[in-house]
GROMACS .gro file of C-alpha atoms in nm:
model
  297
    1MET     CA    1   4.077  -0.844   3.358
    2MET     CA    2   4.135  -0.648   3.036
    3GLU     CA    3   4.176  -0.971   2.838
    4LEU     CA    4   3.852  -1.109   2.985
    5THR     CA    5   3.661  -0.794   2.894
    6THR     CA    6   3.796  -0.799   2.539
    7ALA     CA    7   3.706  -1.166   2.502
    8LEU     CA    8   3.356  -1.098   2.633
    9ARG     CA    9   3.303  -0.816   2.385
   10HIS     CA   10   3.429  -1.036   2.103
   11PHE     CA   11   3.188  -1.311   2.210
   12CYS     CA   12   2.898  -1.064   2.218
   13LEU     CA   13   2.982  -0.934   1.871
   14ILE     CA   14   2.987  -1.287   1.735
   15GLY     CA   15   2.654  -1.360   1.900
   16PHE     CA   16   2.500  -1.042   1.758
   17SER     CA   17   2.629  -1.125   1.410
   18LEU     CA   18   2.475  -1.470   1.433
   19LEU     CA   19   2.142  -1.321   1.536
   20LEU     CA   20   2.148  -1.085   1.237
   21SER     CA   21   2.238  -1.372   1.007
   22GLN     CA   22   1.958  -1.586   1.146
   23SER     CA   23   1.714  -1.297   1.110
   24SER     CA   24   1.817  -1.252   0.746
   25LEU     CA   25   1.779  -1.624   0.681
   26ALA     CA   26   1.434  -1.620   0.843
   27ALA     CA   27   1.332  -1.334   0.612
   28ASP     CA   28   1.462  -1.523   0.310
   29ASP     CA   29   1.276  -1.837   0.421
   30ARG     CA   30   0.955  -1.639   0.456
   31PHE     CA   31   0.966  -1.549   0.087
   32ALA     CA   32   1.133  -1.864  -0.044
   33ASN     CA   33   0.815  -2.008  -0.190
   34VAL     CA   34   0.660  -1.683  -0.310
   35GLU     CA   35   0.587  -1.683  -0.683
   36ILE     CA   36   0.553  -1.357  -0.875
   37LYS     CA   37   0.261  -1.402  -1.114
   38ALA     CA   38   0.196  -1.171  -1.409
   39GLN     CA   39  -0.157  -1.096  -1.530
   40LYS     CA   40  -0.177  -0.919  -1.865
   41LEU     CA   41  -0.424  -0.631  -1.873
   42SER     CA   42  -0.352  -0.485  -2.218
   43ASP     CA   43  -0.080  -0.491  -2.483
   44ASN     CA   44   0.173  -0.328  -2.250
   45THR     CA   45   0.022  -0.329  -1.900
   46TYR     CA   46   0.032  -0.600  -1.635
   47MET     CA   47  -0.050  -0.667  -1.273
   48PHE     CA   48   0.204  -0.865  -1.069
   49THR     CA   49   0.104  -1.047  -0.752
   50GLY     CA   50   0.334  -1.211  -0.499
   51SER     CA   51   0.363  -1.112  -0.134
   52GLY     CA   52   0.280  -0.757  -0.038
   53GLY     CA   53   0.118  -0.487  -0.244
   54ASN     CA   54   0.016  -0.559  -0.601
   55ILE     CA   55   0.252  -0.423  -0.866
   56GLY     CA   56   0.143  -0.236  -1.177
   57VAL     CA   57   0.369  -0.264  -1.483
   58SER     CA   58   0.392  -0.075  -1.811
   59ALA     CA   59   0.636  -0.235  -2.056
   60GLY     CA   60   0.692  -0.114  -2.413
   61LYS     CA   61   0.909   0.079  -2.655
   62ASP     CA   62   1.013   0.336  -2.395
   63GLY     CA   63   1.106   0.075  -2.135
   64ILE     CA   64   0.949  -0.037  -1.807
   65ILE     CA   65   0.762   0.141  -1.531
   66ILE     CA   66   0.671  -0.039  -1.210
   67ILE     CA   67   0.416   0.086  -0.959
   68ASP     CA   68   0.519  -0.044  -0.614
   69ASN     CA   69   0.767  -0.327  -0.561
   70GLN     CA   70   0.669  -0.543  -0.258
   71PHE     CA   71   0.923  -0.665   0.001
   72ALA     CA   72   1.301  -0.628  -0.039
   73PRO     CA   73   1.383  -1.003  -0.054
   74LEU     CA   74   1.151  -1.038  -0.356
   75ALA     CA   75   1.339  -0.792  -0.578
   76GLY     CA   76   1.523  -1.071  -0.762
   77LYS     CA   77   1.202  -1.260  -0.835
   78ILE     CA   78   1.031  -0.940  -0.951
   79SER     CA   79   1.326  -0.864  -1.181
   80ALA     CA   80   1.301  -1.215  -1.327
   81ALA     CA   81   0.927  -1.176  -1.386
   82LEU     CA   82   0.986  -0.842  -1.558
   83ASN     CA   83   1.254  -0.999  -1.776
   84ASP     CA   84   1.002  -1.262  -1.889
   85ILE     CA   85   0.795  -0.977  -2.030
   86GLN     CA   86   1.070  -0.750  -2.159
   87PRO     CA   87   1.446  -0.736  -2.098
   88GLY     CA   88   1.581  -0.442  -1.905
   89LEU     CA   89   1.551  -0.273  -1.567
   90PRO     CA   90   1.271  -0.027  -1.480
   91ARG     CA   91   1.334   0.330  -1.595
   92TYR     CA   92   1.075   0.464  -1.355
   93VAL     CA   93   0.937   0.346  -1.021
   94VAL     CA   94   0.624   0.481  -0.852
   95ASN     CA   95   0.567   0.445  -0.477
   96THR     CA   96   0.195   0.474  -0.399
   97HIS     CA   97   0.288   0.527  -0.031
   98TYR     CA   98   0.575   0.452   0.207
   99HIS     CA   99   0.492   0.110   0.361
  100GLY     CA  100   0.761  -0.155   0.323
  101ASP     CA  101   0.541  -0.409   0.144
  102HIS     CA  102   0.516  -0.155  -0.141
  103THR     CA  103   0.862   0.006  -0.128
  104GLY     CA  104   1.095  -0.273  -0.009
  105GLY     CA  105   1.244  -0.313  -0.357
  106ASN     CA  106   1.346   0.054  -0.380
  107ASN     CA  107   1.704  -0.030  -0.285
  108THR     CA  108   1.726  -0.249  -0.596
  109PHE     CA  109   1.508  -0.069  -0.848
  110GLY     CA  110   1.607   0.282  -0.745
  111VAL     CA  111   1.958   0.220  -0.876
  112SER     CA  112   1.836   0.200  -1.236
  113GLY     CA  113   1.515   0.403  -1.224
  114ALA     CA  114   1.395   0.739  -1.098
  115ILE     CA  115   1.144   0.701  -0.813
  116PHE     CA  116   0.825   0.909  -0.812
  117ALA     CA  117   0.623   0.962  -0.493
  118HIS     CA  118   0.433   1.217  -0.288
  119ASN     CA  119   0.644   1.455  -0.078
  120ASN     CA  120   0.548   1.278   0.245
  121VAL     CA  121   0.677   0.944   0.115
  122LEU     CA  122   1.023   1.096   0.077
  123LYS     CA  123   1.003   1.244   0.428
  124ARG     CA  124   0.917   0.908   0.583
  125LEU     CA  125   1.161   0.693   0.385
  126ALA     CA  126   1.445   0.939   0.444
  127ASN     CA  127   1.406   0.875   0.817
  128ASN     CA  128   1.433   0.498   0.774
  129ASP     CA  129   1.789   0.367   0.770
  130LYS     CA  130   1.684   0.056   0.575
  131TYR     CA  131   1.668   0.271   0.261
  132THR     CA  132   1.985   0.375   0.078
  133PRO     CA  133   2.009   0.718  -0.090
  134ALA     CA  134   1.931   0.552  -0.426
  135ALA     CA  135   1.610   0.410  -0.275
  136LEU     CA  136   1.464   0.751  -0.196
  137PRO     CA  137   1.219   0.921  -0.431
  138SER     CA  138   1.400   1.171  -0.654
  139ILE     CA  139   1.086   1.319  -0.810
  140THR     CA  140   0.815   1.428  -0.567
  141TYR     CA  141   0.496   1.631  -0.584
  142GLU     CA  142   0.221   1.775  -0.368
  143GLN     CA  143  -0.094   1.712  -0.572
  144GLY     CA  144   0.029   1.502  -0.861
  145THR     CA  145   0.219   1.476  -1.186
  146SER     CA  146   0.207   1.283  -1.514
  147ILE     CA  147   0.439   1.038  -1.689
  148HIS     CA  148   0.423   1.008  -2.069
  149PHE     CA  149   0.553   0.661  -2.150
  150ASN     CA  150   0.492   0.370  -2.388
  151GLY     CA  151   0.222   0.560  -2.576
  152ASP     CA  152   0.024   0.617  -2.256
  153THR     CA  153  -0.006   0.900  -2.007
  154LEU     CA  154  -0.007   0.791  -1.643
  155HIS     CA  155  -0.152   1.045  -1.401
  156LEU     CA  156  -0.016   1.026  -1.045
  157ILE     CA  157  -0.288   1.170  -0.823
  158HIS     CA  158  -0.273   1.270  -0.456
  159ILE     CA  159  -0.622   1.353  -0.328
  160GLY     CA  160  -0.553   1.395   0.043
  161ALA     CA  161  -0.504   1.198   0.363
  162GLY     CA  162  -0.651   0.849   0.336
  163HIS     CA  163  -0.453   0.532   0.389
  164THR     CA  164  -0.160   0.757   0.490
  165ASP     CA  165  -0.080   1.124   0.435
  166GLY     CA  166   0.116   1.044   0.118
  167ASP     CA  167  -0.106   0.825  -0.100
  168SER     CA  168  -0.094   0.828  -0.479
  169VAL     CA  169  -0.336   0.670  -0.724
  170VAL     CA  170  -0.207   0.603  -1.077
  171LEU     CA  171  -0.468   0.648  -1.348
  172TRP     CA  172  -0.407   0.577  -1.716
  173GLU     CA  173  -0.537   0.871  -1.920
  174ASP     CA  174  -0.752   0.648  -2.140
  175LYS     CA  175  -0.908   0.506  -1.819
  176SER     CA  176  -0.808   0.153  -1.918
  177VAL     CA  177  -0.632   0.090  -1.585
  178VAL     CA  178  -0.611   0.246  -1.240
  179HIS     CA  179  -0.371   0.140  -0.963
  180MET     CA  180  -0.528   0.229  -0.629
  181GLY     CA  181  -0.237   0.153  -0.398
  182ASP     CA  182  -0.370   0.079  -0.051
  183LEU     CA  183  -0.672   0.301  -0.104
  184PHE     CA  184  -0.842  -0.024  -0.203
  185PHE     CA  185  -0.836  -0.361  -0.029
  186LYS     CA  186  -1.066  -0.578  -0.240
  187ASP     CA  187  -1.346  -0.735  -0.032
  188LYS     CA  188  -1.161  -0.655   0.294
  189TRP     CA  189  -1.157  -0.389   0.561
  190PRO     CA  190  -0.886  -0.140   0.474
  191TYR     CA  191  -0.586  -0.048   0.684
  192VAL     CA  192  -0.607   0.320   0.774
  193ASP     CA  193  -0.268   0.413   0.919
  194LEU     CA  194  -0.374   0.679   1.171
  195ASN     CA  195  -0.015   0.710   1.296
  196ALA     CA  196   0.096   0.812   0.946
  197GLY     CA  197  -0.168   1.080   0.891
  198GLY     CA  198  -0.440   0.845   0.765
  199SER     CA  199  -0.808   0.937   0.784
  200VAL     CA  200  -1.115   0.715   0.768
  201LYS     CA  201  -1.334   0.979   0.603
  202GLY     CA  202  -1.046   1.097   0.387
  203TYR     CA  203  -0.999   0.738   0.273
  204ARG     CA  204  -1.367   0.708   0.182
  205ASP     CA  205  -1.363   1.043   0.003
  206SER     CA  206  -1.056   0.943  -0.200
  207VAL     CA  207  -1.229   0.625  -0.314
  208ALA     CA  208  -1.537   0.828  -0.412
  209ASP     CA  209  -1.317   1.071  -0.608
  210ILE     CA  210  -1.156   0.791  -0.811
  211ILE     CA  211  -1.492   0.626  -0.880
  212ASN     CA  212  -1.596   0.951  -1.050
  213ARG     CA  213  -1.278   0.956  -1.261
  214ILE     CA  214  -1.278   0.601  -1.402
  215GLY     CA  215  -1.495   0.428  -1.662
  216ASN     CA  216  -1.721   0.127  -1.638
  217ASN     CA  217  -1.458  -0.091  -1.807
  218THR     CA  218  -1.156   0.035  -1.615
  219LYS     CA  219  -0.940  -0.246  -1.478
  220VAL     CA  220  -0.885  -0.168  -1.110
  221ILE     CA  221  -0.562  -0.285  -0.946
  222PRO     CA  222  -0.615  -0.293  -0.569
  223GLY     CA  223  -0.334  -0.259  -0.320
  224HIS     CA  224  -0.423  -0.609  -0.204
  225GLY     CA  225  -0.653  -0.865  -0.358
  226GLU     CA  226  -0.754  -0.980  -0.705
  227LEU     CA  227  -0.795  -0.757  -1.008
  228ALA     CA  228  -1.120  -0.567  -0.966
  229THR     CA  229  -1.383  -0.363  -1.149
  230LYS     CA  230  -1.550  -0.028  -1.096
  231ASN     CA  231  -1.846  -0.211  -0.942
  232ASP     CA  232  -1.612  -0.373  -0.686
  233LEU     CA  233  -1.481  -0.029  -0.595
  234ILE     CA  234  -1.835   0.109  -0.562
  235ARG     CA  235  -1.927  -0.181  -0.333
  236PHE     CA  236  -1.618  -0.105  -0.125
  237LYS     CA  237  -1.717   0.260  -0.098
  238HIS     CA  238  -2.067   0.163   0.016
  239ILE     CA  239  -1.934  -0.054   0.300
  240LEU     CA  240  -1.707   0.232   0.407
  241ASP     CA  241  -2.008   0.465   0.414
  242ALA     CA  242  -2.212   0.214   0.612
  243SER     CA  243  -1.941   0.153   0.870
  244ILE     CA  244  -1.878   0.526   0.918
  245ASN     CA  245  -2.250   0.591   0.960
  246TRP     CA  246  -2.276   0.306   1.211
  247MET     CA  247  -1.986   0.429   1.421
  248GLU     CA  248  -2.115   0.787   1.423
  249SER     CA  249  -2.451   0.664   1.551
  250GLN     CA  250  -2.277   0.468   1.825
  251LEU     CA  251  -2.070   0.770   1.924
  252ALA     CA  252  -2.384   0.983   1.939
  253SER     CA  253  -2.520   0.731   2.190
  254ALA     CA  254  -2.197   0.764   2.392
  255LYS     CA  255  -2.107   0.397   2.347
  256SER     CA  256  -1.763   0.305   2.481
  257LEU     CA  257  -1.501   0.129   2.271
  258GLU     CA  258  -1.512  -0.169   2.508
  259ALA     CA  259  -1.890  -0.205   2.466
  260LEU     CA  260  -1.865  -0.174   2.088
  261LYS     CA  261  -1.596  -0.439   2.066
  262GLU     CA  262  -1.794  -0.670   2.293
  263ASN     CA  263  -2.110  -0.636   2.084
  264GLY     CA  264  -1.926  -0.654   1.752
  265LEU     CA  265  -2.032  -0.521   1.415
  266PRO     CA  266  -2.398  -0.542   1.311
  267LYS     CA  267  -2.489  -0.813   1.064
  268HIS     CA  268  -2.491  -0.584   0.758
  269LEU     CA  269  -2.124  -0.499   0.819
  270GLN     CA  270  -1.996  -0.851   0.874
  271GLY     CA  271  -1.788  -1.057   0.631
  272TRP     CA  272  -1.512  -0.803   0.560
  273GLY     CA  273  -1.268  -0.894   0.839
  274TRP     CA  274  -0.939  -1.069   0.763
  275SER     CA  275  -0.613  -1.168   0.930
  276PHE     CA  276  -0.464  -0.818   0.949
  277ILE     CA  277  -0.777  -0.603   0.992
  278SER     CA  278  -1.029  -0.804   1.190
  279ASP     CA  279  -1.374  -0.668   1.271
  280GLU     CA  280  -1.245  -0.573   1.615
  281ARG     CA  281  -0.950  -0.380   1.474
  282TRP     CA  282  -1.178  -0.201   1.227
  283ILE     CA  283  -1.404  -0.098   1.516
  284GLU     CA  284  -1.097   0.039   1.697
  285THR     CA  285  -0.987   0.233   1.388
  286LEU     CA  286  -1.331   0.383   1.336
  287TYR     CA  287  -1.361   0.475   1.703
  288GLN     CA  288  -1.014   0.625   1.738
  289ASP     CA  289  -1.049   0.842   1.428
  290LEU     CA  290  -1.415   0.942   1.431
  291SER     CA  291  -1.437   1.012   1.804
  292HIS     CA  292  -1.175   1.284   1.755
  293SER     CA  293  -1.294   1.410   1.418
  294ASP     CA  294  -1.453   1.724   1.565
  295ALA     CA  295  -1.117   1.830   1.703
  296LYS     CA  296  -0.944   1.803   1.366
  297PRO     CA  297  -0.882   2.118   1.163
   0.00000   0.00000   0.00000
């Protein structure tokens, strides 16, 4: 009986190992055809696109800074794309928030570079066993800090709860570039992570704050989507205002979530849904957050 039990355990361990291996292969296959593309914004700044959040890059005499780093399996491709611009590993890494499509490469890039992030990013990543000690932010802040690098000053700004409770925007002091993190989804409904301290109105207010800080010619790197302009960000803020106003009017009329989803968004709010945040999911987000807003401190 003992021999049978031991054999069964051995068989189960083999089966579990195979499942993990297959899962890893599936993840690799998912990113096999992803290409990291570099778009030059100035003499030493770039935007990288691939799969996941857009990456901001500063490369120059002081070395390399990267802002966000997409999914873990893409770290090698990101390193190769950086090497095409300038040899060397990043000296500094900025996490605009804690989501894995922006921090997955921390395990790789945190070995060579110090990671900057809001305090709440450290709290959340430290509770995730996918991240090694080297992948955790080593420099954190409550409201913000600045990095003086490659002849520029990059201001890391935390305004308040928005996409999550730990968002940072990175603004170049000369206002040439701003990296919004996931406080900007270009031409799409945003993801407001209510389970991670996100806030619909806080999100809108953060966008409004950054609009007032940037210039008309500032290049705007969204968390997701193509390189944008200040006018794109203003348009985004307007649709946030309109959707908040619409939901508040529906709540004042005591409309149920089921009725709102059945009727859908009014015509002036249509055209912003996408695969992750459909119109229906945006209605749910607005309803869940705004219907309890009076109870919030």
